[in-house]
XYZ file of C-alpha atoms in Angstrom:
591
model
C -11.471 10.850 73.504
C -9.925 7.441 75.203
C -12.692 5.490 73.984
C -12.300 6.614 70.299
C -8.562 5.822 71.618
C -9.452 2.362 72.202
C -11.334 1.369 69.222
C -8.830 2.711 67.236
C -5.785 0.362 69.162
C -7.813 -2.424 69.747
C -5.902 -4.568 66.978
C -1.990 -3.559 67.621
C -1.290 -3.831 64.197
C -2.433 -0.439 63.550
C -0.191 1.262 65.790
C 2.403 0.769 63.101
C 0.242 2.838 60.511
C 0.060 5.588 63.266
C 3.929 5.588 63.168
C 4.411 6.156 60.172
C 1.459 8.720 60.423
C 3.273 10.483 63.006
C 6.479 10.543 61.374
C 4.450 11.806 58.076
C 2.949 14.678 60.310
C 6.528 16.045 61.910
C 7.557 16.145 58.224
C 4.628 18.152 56.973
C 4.786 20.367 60.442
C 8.620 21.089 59.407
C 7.623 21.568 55.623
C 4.879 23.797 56.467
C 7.059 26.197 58.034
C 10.063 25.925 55.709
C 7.516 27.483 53.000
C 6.660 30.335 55.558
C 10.501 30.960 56.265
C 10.961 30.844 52.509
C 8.947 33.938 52.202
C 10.483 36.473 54.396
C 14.169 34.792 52.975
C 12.272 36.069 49.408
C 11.266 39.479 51.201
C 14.780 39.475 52.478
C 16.122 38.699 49.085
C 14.427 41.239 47.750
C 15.333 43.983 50.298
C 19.198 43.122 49.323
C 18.434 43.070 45.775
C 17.436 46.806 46.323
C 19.827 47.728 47.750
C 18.578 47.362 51.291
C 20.684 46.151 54.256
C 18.451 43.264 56.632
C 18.079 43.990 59.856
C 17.214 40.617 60.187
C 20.290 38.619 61.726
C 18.107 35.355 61.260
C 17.279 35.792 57.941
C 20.855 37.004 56.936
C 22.253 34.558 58.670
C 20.178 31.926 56.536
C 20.251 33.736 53.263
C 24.395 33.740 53.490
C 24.210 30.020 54.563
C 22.340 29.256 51.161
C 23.657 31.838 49.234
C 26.774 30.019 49.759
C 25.529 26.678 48.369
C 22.804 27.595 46.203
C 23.844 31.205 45.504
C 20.684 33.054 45.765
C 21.510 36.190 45.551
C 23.608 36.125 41.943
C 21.135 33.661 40.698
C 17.429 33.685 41.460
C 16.269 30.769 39.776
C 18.059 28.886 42.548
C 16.011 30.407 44.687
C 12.933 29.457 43.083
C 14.356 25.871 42.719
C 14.250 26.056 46.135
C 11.071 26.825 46.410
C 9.439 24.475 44.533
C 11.450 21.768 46.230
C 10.110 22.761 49.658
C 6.530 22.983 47.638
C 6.769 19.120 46.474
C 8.482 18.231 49.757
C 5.099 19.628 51.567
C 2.772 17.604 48.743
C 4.086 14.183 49.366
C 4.042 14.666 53.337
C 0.449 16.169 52.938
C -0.495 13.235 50.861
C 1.563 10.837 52.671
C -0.162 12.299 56.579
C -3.859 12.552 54.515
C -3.709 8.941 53.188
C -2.534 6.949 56.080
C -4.974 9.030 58.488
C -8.175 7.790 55.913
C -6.135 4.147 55.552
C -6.013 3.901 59.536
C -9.835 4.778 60.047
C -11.191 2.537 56.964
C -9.059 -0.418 58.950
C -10.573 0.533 62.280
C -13.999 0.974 61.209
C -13.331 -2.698 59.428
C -11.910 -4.189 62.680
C -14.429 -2.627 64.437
C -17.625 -4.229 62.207
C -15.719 -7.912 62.469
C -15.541 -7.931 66.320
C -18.715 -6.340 66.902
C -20.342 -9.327 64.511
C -18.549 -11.914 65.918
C -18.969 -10.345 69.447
C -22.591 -10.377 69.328
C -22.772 -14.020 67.870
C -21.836 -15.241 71.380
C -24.282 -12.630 72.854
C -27.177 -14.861 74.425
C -30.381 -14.743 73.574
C -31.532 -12.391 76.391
C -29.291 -9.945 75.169
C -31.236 -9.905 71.321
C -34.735 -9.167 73.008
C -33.097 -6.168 75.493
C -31.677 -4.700 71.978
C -33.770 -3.636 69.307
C -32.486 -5.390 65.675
C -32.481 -1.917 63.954
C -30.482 -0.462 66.772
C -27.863 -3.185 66.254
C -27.568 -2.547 62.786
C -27.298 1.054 63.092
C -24.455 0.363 65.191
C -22.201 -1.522 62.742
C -23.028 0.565 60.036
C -23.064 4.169 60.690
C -21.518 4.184 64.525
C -18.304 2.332 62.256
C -18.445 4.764 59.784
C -18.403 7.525 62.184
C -15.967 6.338 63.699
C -13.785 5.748 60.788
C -14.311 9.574 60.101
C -13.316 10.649 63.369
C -10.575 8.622 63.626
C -9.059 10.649 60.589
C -9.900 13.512 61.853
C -8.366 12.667 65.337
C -4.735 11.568 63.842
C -4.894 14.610 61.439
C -5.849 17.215 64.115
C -4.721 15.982 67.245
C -1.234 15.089 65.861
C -0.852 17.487 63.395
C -1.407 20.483 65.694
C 1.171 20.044 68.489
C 4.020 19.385 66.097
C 2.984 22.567 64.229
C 2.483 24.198 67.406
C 6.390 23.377 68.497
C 7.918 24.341 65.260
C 6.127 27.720 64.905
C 6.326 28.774 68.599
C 10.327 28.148 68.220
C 10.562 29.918 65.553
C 8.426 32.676 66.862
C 10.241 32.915 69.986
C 13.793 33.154 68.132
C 12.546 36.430 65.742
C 10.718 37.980 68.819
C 9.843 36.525 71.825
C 8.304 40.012 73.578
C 5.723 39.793 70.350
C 5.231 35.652 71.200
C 4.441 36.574 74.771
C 0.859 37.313 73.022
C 0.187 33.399 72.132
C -0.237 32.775 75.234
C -2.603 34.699 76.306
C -4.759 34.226 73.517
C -4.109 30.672 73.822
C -6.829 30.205 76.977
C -9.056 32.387 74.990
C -8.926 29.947 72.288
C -10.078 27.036 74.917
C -13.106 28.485 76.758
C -14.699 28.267 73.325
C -13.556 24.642 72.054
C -14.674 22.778 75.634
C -17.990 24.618 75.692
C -18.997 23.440 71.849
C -17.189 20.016 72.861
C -20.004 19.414 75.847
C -22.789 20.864 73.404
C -22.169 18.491 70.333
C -21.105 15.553 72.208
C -24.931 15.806 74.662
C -26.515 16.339 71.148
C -24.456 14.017 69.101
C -25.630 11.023 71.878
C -29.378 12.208 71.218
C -28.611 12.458 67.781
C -27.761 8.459 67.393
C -30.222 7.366 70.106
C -32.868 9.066 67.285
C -30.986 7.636 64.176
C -31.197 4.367 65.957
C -34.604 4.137 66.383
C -35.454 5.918 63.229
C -33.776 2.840 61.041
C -36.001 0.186 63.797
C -39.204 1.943 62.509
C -37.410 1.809 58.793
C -36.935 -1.908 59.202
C -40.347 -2.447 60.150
C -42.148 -1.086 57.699
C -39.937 -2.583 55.284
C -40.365 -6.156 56.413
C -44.249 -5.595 56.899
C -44.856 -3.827 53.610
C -47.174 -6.865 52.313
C -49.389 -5.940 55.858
C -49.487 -2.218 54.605
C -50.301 -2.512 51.633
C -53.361 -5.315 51.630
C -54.517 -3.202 54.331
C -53.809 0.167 52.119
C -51.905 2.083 54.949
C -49.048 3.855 53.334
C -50.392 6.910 54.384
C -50.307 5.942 58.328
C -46.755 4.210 57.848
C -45.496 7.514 55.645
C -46.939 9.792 58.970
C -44.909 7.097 61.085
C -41.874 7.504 59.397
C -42.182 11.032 58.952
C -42.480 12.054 61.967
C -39.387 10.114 63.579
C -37.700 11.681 60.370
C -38.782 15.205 61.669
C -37.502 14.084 65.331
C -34.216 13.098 63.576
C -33.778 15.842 61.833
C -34.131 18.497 64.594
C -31.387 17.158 66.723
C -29.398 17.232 63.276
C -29.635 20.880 63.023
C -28.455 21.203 67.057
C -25.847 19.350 66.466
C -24.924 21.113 63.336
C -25.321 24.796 64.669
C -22.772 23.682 67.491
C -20.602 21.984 65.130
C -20.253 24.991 62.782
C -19.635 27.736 65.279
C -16.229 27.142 66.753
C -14.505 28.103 63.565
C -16.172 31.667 62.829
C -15.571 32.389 67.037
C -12.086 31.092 66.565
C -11.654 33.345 63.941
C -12.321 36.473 65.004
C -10.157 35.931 68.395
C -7.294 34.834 66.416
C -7.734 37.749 63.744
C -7.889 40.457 66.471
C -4.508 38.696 68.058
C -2.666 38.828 64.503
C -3.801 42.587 64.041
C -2.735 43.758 67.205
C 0.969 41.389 67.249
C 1.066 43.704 63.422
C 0.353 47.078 65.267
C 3.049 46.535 68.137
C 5.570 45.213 65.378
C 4.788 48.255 62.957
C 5.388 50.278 66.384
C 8.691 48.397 67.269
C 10.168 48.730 63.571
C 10.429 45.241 63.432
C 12.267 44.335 59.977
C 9.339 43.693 57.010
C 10.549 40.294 56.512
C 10.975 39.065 60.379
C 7.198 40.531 60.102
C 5.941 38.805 57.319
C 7.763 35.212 59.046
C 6.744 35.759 62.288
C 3.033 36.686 60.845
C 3.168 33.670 59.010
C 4.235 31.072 61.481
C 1.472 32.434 64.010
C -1.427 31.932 61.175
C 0.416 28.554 61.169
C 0.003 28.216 65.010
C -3.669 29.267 65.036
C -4.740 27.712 62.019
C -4.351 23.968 62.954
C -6.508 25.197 65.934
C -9.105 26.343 64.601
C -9.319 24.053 62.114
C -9.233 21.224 65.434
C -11.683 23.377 66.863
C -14.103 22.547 63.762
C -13.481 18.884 63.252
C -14.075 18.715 66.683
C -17.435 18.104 66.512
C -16.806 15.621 64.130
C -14.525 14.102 66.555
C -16.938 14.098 69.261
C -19.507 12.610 67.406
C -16.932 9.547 66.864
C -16.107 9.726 70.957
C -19.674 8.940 71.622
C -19.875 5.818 68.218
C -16.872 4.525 70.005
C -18.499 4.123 73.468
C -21.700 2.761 72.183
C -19.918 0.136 70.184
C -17.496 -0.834 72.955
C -20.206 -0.993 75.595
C -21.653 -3.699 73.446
C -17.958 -5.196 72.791
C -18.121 -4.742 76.830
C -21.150 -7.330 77.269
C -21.137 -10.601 78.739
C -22.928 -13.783 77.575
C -25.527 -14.877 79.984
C -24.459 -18.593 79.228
C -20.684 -19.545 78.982
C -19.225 -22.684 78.987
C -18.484 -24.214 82.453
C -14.919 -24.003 82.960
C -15.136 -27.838 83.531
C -17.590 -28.816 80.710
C -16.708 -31.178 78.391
C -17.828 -32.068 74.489
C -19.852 -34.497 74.324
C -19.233 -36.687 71.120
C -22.501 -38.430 70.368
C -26.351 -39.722 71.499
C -26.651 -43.124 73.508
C -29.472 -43.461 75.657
C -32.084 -39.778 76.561
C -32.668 -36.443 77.015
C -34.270 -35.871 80.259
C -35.920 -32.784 81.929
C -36.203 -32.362 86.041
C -38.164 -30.212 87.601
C -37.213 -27.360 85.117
C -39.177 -24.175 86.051
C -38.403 -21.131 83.208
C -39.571 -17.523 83.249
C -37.979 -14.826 80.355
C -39.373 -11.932 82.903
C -42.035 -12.260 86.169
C -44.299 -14.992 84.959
C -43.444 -18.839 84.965
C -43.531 -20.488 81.344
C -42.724 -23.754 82.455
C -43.512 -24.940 86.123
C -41.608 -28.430 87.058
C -41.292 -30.137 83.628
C -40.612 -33.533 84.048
C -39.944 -36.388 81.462
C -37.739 -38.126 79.180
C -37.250 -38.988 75.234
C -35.119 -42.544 74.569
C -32.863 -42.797 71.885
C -34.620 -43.234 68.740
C -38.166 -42.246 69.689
C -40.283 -39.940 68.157
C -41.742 -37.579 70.790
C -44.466 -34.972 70.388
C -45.835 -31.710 72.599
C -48.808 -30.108 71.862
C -50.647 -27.967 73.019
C -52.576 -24.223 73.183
C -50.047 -21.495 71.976
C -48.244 -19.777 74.337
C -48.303 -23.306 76.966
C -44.575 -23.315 76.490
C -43.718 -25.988 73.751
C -40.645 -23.729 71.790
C -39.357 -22.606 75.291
C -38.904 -26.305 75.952
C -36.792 -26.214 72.905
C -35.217 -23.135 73.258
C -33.939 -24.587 76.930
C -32.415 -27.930 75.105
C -29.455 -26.271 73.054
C -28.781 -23.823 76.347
C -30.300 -20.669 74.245
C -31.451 -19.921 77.642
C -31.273 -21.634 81.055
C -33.672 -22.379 83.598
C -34.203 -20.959 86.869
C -34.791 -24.185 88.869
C -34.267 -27.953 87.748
C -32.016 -29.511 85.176
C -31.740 -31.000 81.672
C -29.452 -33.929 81.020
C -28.406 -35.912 77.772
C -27.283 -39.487 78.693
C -27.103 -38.382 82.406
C -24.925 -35.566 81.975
C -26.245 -31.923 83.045
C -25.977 -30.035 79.895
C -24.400 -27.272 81.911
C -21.494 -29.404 82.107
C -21.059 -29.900 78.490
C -19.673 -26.909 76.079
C -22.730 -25.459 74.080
C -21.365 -25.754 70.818
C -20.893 -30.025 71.205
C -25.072 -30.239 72.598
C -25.761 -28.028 69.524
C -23.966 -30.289 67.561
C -26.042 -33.289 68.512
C -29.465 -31.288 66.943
C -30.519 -30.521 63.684
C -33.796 -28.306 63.390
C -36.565 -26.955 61.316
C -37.750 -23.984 63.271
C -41.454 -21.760 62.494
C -39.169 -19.114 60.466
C -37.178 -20.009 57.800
C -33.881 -18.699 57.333
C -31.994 -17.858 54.047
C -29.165 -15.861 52.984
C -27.849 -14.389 49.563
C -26.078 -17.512 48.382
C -26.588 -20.012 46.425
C -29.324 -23.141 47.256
C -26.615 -25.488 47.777
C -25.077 -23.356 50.410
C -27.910 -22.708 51.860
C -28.915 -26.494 52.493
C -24.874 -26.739 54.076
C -24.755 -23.888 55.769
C -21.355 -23.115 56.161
C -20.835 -27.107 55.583
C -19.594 -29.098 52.111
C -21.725 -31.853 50.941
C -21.710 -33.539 47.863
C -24.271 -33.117 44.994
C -25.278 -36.909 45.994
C -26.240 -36.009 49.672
C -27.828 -33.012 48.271
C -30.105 -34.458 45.680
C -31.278 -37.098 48.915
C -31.830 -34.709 51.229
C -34.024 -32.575 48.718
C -35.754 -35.547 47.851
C -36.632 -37.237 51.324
C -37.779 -33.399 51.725
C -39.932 -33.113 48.697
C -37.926 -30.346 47.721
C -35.776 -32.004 44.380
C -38.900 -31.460 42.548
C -38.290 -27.521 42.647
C -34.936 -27.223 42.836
C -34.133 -28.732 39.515
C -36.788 -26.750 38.229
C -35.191 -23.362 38.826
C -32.494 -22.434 36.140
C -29.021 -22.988 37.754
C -30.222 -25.840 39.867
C -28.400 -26.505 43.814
C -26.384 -23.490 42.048
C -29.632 -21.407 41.795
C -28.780 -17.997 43.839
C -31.748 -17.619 46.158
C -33.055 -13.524 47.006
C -32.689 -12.099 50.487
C -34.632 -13.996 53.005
C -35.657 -16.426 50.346
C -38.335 -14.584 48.543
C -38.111 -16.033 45.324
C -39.735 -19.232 46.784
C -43.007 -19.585 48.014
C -43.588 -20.665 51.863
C -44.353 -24.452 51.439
C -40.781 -24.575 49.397
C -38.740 -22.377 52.190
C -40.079 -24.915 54.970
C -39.172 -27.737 52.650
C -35.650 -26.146 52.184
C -35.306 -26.103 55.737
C -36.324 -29.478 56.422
C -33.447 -30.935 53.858
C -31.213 -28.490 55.866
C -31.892 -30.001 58.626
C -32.211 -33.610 57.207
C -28.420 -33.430 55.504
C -26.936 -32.278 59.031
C -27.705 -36.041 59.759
C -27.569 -34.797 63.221
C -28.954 -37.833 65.540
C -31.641 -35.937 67.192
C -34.000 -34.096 64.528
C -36.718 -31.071 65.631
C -39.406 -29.973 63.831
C -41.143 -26.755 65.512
C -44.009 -26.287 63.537
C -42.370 -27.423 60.920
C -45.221 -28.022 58.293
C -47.701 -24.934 58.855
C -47.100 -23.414 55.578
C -47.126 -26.907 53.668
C -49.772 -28.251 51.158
C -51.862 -31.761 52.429
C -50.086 -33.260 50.118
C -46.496 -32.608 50.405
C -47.259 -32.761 54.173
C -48.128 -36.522 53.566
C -44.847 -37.484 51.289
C -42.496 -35.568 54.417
C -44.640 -38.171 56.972
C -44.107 -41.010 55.004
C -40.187 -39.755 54.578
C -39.592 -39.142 57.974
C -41.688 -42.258 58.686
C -38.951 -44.451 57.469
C -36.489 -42.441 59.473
C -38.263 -43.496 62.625
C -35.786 -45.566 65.264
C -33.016 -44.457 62.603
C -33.141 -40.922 64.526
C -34.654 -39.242 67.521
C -37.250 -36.855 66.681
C -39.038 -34.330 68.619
C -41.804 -32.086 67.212
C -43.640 -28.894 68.224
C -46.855 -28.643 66.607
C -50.537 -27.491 66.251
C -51.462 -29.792 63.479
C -52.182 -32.501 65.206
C -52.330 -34.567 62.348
C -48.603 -34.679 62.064
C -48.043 -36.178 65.453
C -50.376 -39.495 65.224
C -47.347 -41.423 64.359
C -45.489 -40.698 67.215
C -44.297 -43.293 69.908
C -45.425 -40.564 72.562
C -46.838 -37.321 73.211
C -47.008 -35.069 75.787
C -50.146 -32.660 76.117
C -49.110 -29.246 77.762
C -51.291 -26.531 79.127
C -50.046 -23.364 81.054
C -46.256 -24.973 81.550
C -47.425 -27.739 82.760
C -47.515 -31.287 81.427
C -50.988 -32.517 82.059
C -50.746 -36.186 80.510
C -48.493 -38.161 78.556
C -49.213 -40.986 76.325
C -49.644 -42.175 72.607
C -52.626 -40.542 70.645
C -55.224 -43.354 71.533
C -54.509 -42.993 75.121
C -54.611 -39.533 75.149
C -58.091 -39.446 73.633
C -59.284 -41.535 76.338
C -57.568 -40.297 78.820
C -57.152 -36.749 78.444
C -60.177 -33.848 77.332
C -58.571 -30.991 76.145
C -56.411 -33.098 74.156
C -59.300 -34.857 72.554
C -60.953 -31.472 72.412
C -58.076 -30.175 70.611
C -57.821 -33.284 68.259
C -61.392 -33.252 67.260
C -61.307 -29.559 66.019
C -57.808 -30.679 64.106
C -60.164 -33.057 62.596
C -63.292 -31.148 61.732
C -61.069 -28.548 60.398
C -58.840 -30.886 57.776
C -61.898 -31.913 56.717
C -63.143 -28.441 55.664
């Protein structure tokens, strides 16, 4: 309960809207039993009418109090004026308590979804390979929506019940208080059955998500690899897949839902046995018809707010446990923060330089005491067998990880000592995957940057990608598909590259940044970049060895070591697996 507590006060701002909610709740507590009272004054009204004397000295005395202003008993329209008054007095606080309850949980659940995104945006990298990207997008969908339902249901219930339960057990206690005795001992009645279905949905309602989680992971896989399924005509196996962890799903859905449905019926019956006996001992104790029918009335009032907390209970729960998963991810740390004494650094003057860095993501060394340097304005290569390390060396530059022994420094200064987002600043890449959002091509070349249609139209063109772009019907304004897909893979890379070409960042990487291009596009992006060559720094990660022959130097790498260094005439002298590895590039372009 305090953690759906604190995701719903996280952001102060909504403890005004849970003022006014409370305020909204007294009001509809008070109505609620005005419209009860208003019945046995209509039973007593009717008694006098017939000639009856009340026995009641409460009702009297309130039937003479608005006799006297209203005159109810020489007039009865008056008194059902009054009763439609208390009727449309009830409405608006009804509507007033149900509508800021939903507005308070749609503005959690929304405050909740922003800081978990921008939460996990710091996240490291370490953090995205421990967490599974389906689980992660489970949470911010349906743990905030849960959340947003409980949260209703927690204002409504939880505040709603304990005003109703002061009002009624006042007024109960003023017509009888022998007969009121009995609420409290069916009051721990009530309990034993509420905590034991609380345990039982909240253990099944943490299975429940755990299952829902990993449910939408095998979802999101089969989605993103339905090209593999279907060349390989496996819809049947994925279908079984995804059926089964549907099944699995499913199952703890109907625990949960058993549990959550039973309260209300048990609730029932021990509150219906209470009210029948309460009637017997009244009928025996000639209390007056009216204090019966009031007193009757304000216990249903009593008991049904708890019952009716005993059922959204579950629903509650179910938000307790959404509430701690998302806050134990607002909870995490970054595994690489800024240095409280790092400092921006504003621009490139003279290297990059790795010492002795050793790097392992779990047991096994990836890179074992990589030493070297790139000047300013050098192009610099590493090649090698996959797997020998070449992207972690990359992945170690911008601080998306950091190593376990050695350093890296950028004109002499440890990059530990500069803030992340000012060594970032200084790169501009083209990485294996291209990325692409729902916006238009323009905006996906800036990235979150404005350019203007000039510096778009050269980037596209030093990146052969103009050609295509003024092709497609809207032009820069062109609105590409989700990850892309309207364009084929050559014309994502080359997107990328002019991406990364209109940062006009002064150190430029490619990591295999021409795999999916043609032989001849590949050759217009050399001779572009070519030109660039001294203007910026440029490092490249590749397997095509044919787009490294340019370079001013290149470093061979084999099991996370660097076994020779050198431009690509020295290296085929000097070094075997490298001229191994350059004759197959060979044989193989020429096929």
């Amino acid at each position: 309960m305090i953690e759906l507590l604190k995701a719903a006060l996280l952001n102060r701002k909504h403890l005004r809207l849970v003022i006014v909610l409370c305020f909204s709740m007294v009001a509809l507590s008070i109505a609620s039993s005005l419209e009860i009272v208003a019945l046995g004054l209509l039973a007593n009204t009717k008694s006098f009418l017939g000639g009856q004397a009340s026995s009641s000295k409460l009702l009297a005395k309130l039937s003479s109090f608005l006799d006297a202003h209203l005159n109810f008993e020489t007039d009865f329209r008056m008194f059902v004026v009054f009763l439609v008054c208390i009727s449309i007095f009830k409405a608006l606080t009804l509507f007033v308590s149900r509508y800021y309850s939903q507005i308070i949980g749609i503005k959690v659940s929304m405050d909740l979804r922003e800081r978990y995104f921008k939460h996990i945006q710091t996240l490291s990298m370490p953090f995205f390979h421990k967490n599974e990207m389906g689980s992660l997008a489970n949470k911010a969908v349906a743990d905030a929506g849960q959340i947003a339902n409980s949260v209703s249901s927690l204002f409504t219930n939880y505040l709603l019940t304990p005003f109703q339960a002061v009002t009624t057990i006042c007024g109960c206690f003023y017509i009888s208080w022998k007969l009121s005795l009995m609420i409290f001992i069916c009051f721990p009645l009530l309990m034993f059955p509420i905590i034991f279905f609380t345990k039982k949905v909240k253990k099944h309602s943490q299975s429940l998500f755990i299952n829902q989680e990993k449910f939408t992971g095998i979802l999101l896989d089969f989605l993103l690899g339905i090209q593999t399924i279907k060349v390989y005509a496996k819809e049947m196996f994925s279908f079984k897949k995804y059926k089964q962890k549907n099944d699995e799903v499913a199952k703890f859905e109907f625990k949960a839902a058993k549990y959550a449905q039973m309260p209300r019926p048990v609730l029932h019956m021990i509150t219906s046995l209470f009210l029948a006996g309460i009637i017997i001992i009244g009928h025996v104790s000639n209390i007056n018809l009216a204090e019966m029918m009031v007193l009757v009335g304000l216990l249903y009032l009593f008991y049904e707010p708890v019952k009716r907390f005993a059922e959204e209970n579950a629903n509650i729960q179910r938000g307790v446990v959404a509430a701690s998963r998302m806050l134990d991810i607002l909870k995490e740390k970054p595994h690489i923060e800024d240095h409280v004494d790092a400092k921006p650094i504003k621009e490139f003057k003279n290297a990059i330089a790795f010492h002795d860095v050793w790097f392992k993501y779990e047991d096994d060394w990836v890179l074992k005491g990589m030493s070297f340097e790139i000047k300013k304005g050098q192009t610099v290569a590493f090649c090698g067998k996959t797997g020998c390390g070449k992207s972690t060396l990359i992945n170690l530059l911008v601080r998306l990880y950091d190593p376990q022994k050695g350093s890296i420094t950028i004109d002499g200064q440890d990059i530990k000592m500069l803030t992340q987002t000012s060594v970032k600043d200084l790169f501009a890449f083209v990485l294996q995957k291209s990325f692409f959002f729902l916006e238009t091509v323009a905006q996906n070349m800036g990235f979150g940057a404005e350019y203007t249609l000039e510096e778009l139209q050269e980037a596209a063109r030093l990146s052969e990608s103009l050609e295509f772009i003024e092709k497609m019907p809207a032009g820069f304004d062109a609105f590409l598909q989700e990850g892309g897909k309207n364009l084929s893979g050559g014309q994502q890379q080359r997107l990328s590259i002019a991406r990364a070409l209109l940062k006009k960042a002064p150190i430029l990487v490619f990591d295999e940044a021409t795999s999916h291009l043609d032989n001849i596009s590949e050759q217009k992006i050399k001779s572009s970049l070519k030109n660039l060559k001294g203007k910026l720094t440029q490092i490249i990660i590749a397997h095509r060895l044919t787009t490294i022959e340019n370079c001013d130097k290149i470093i061979y790498v084999e099991d996370g070591k660097i076994i020779q260094t050198g431009t690509k005439d020295e290296l085929l002298e000097s070094c075997p697996s490298f001229h191994s590895m350059w004759y197959a590039a060979v044989q193989q372009e020429k096929v």
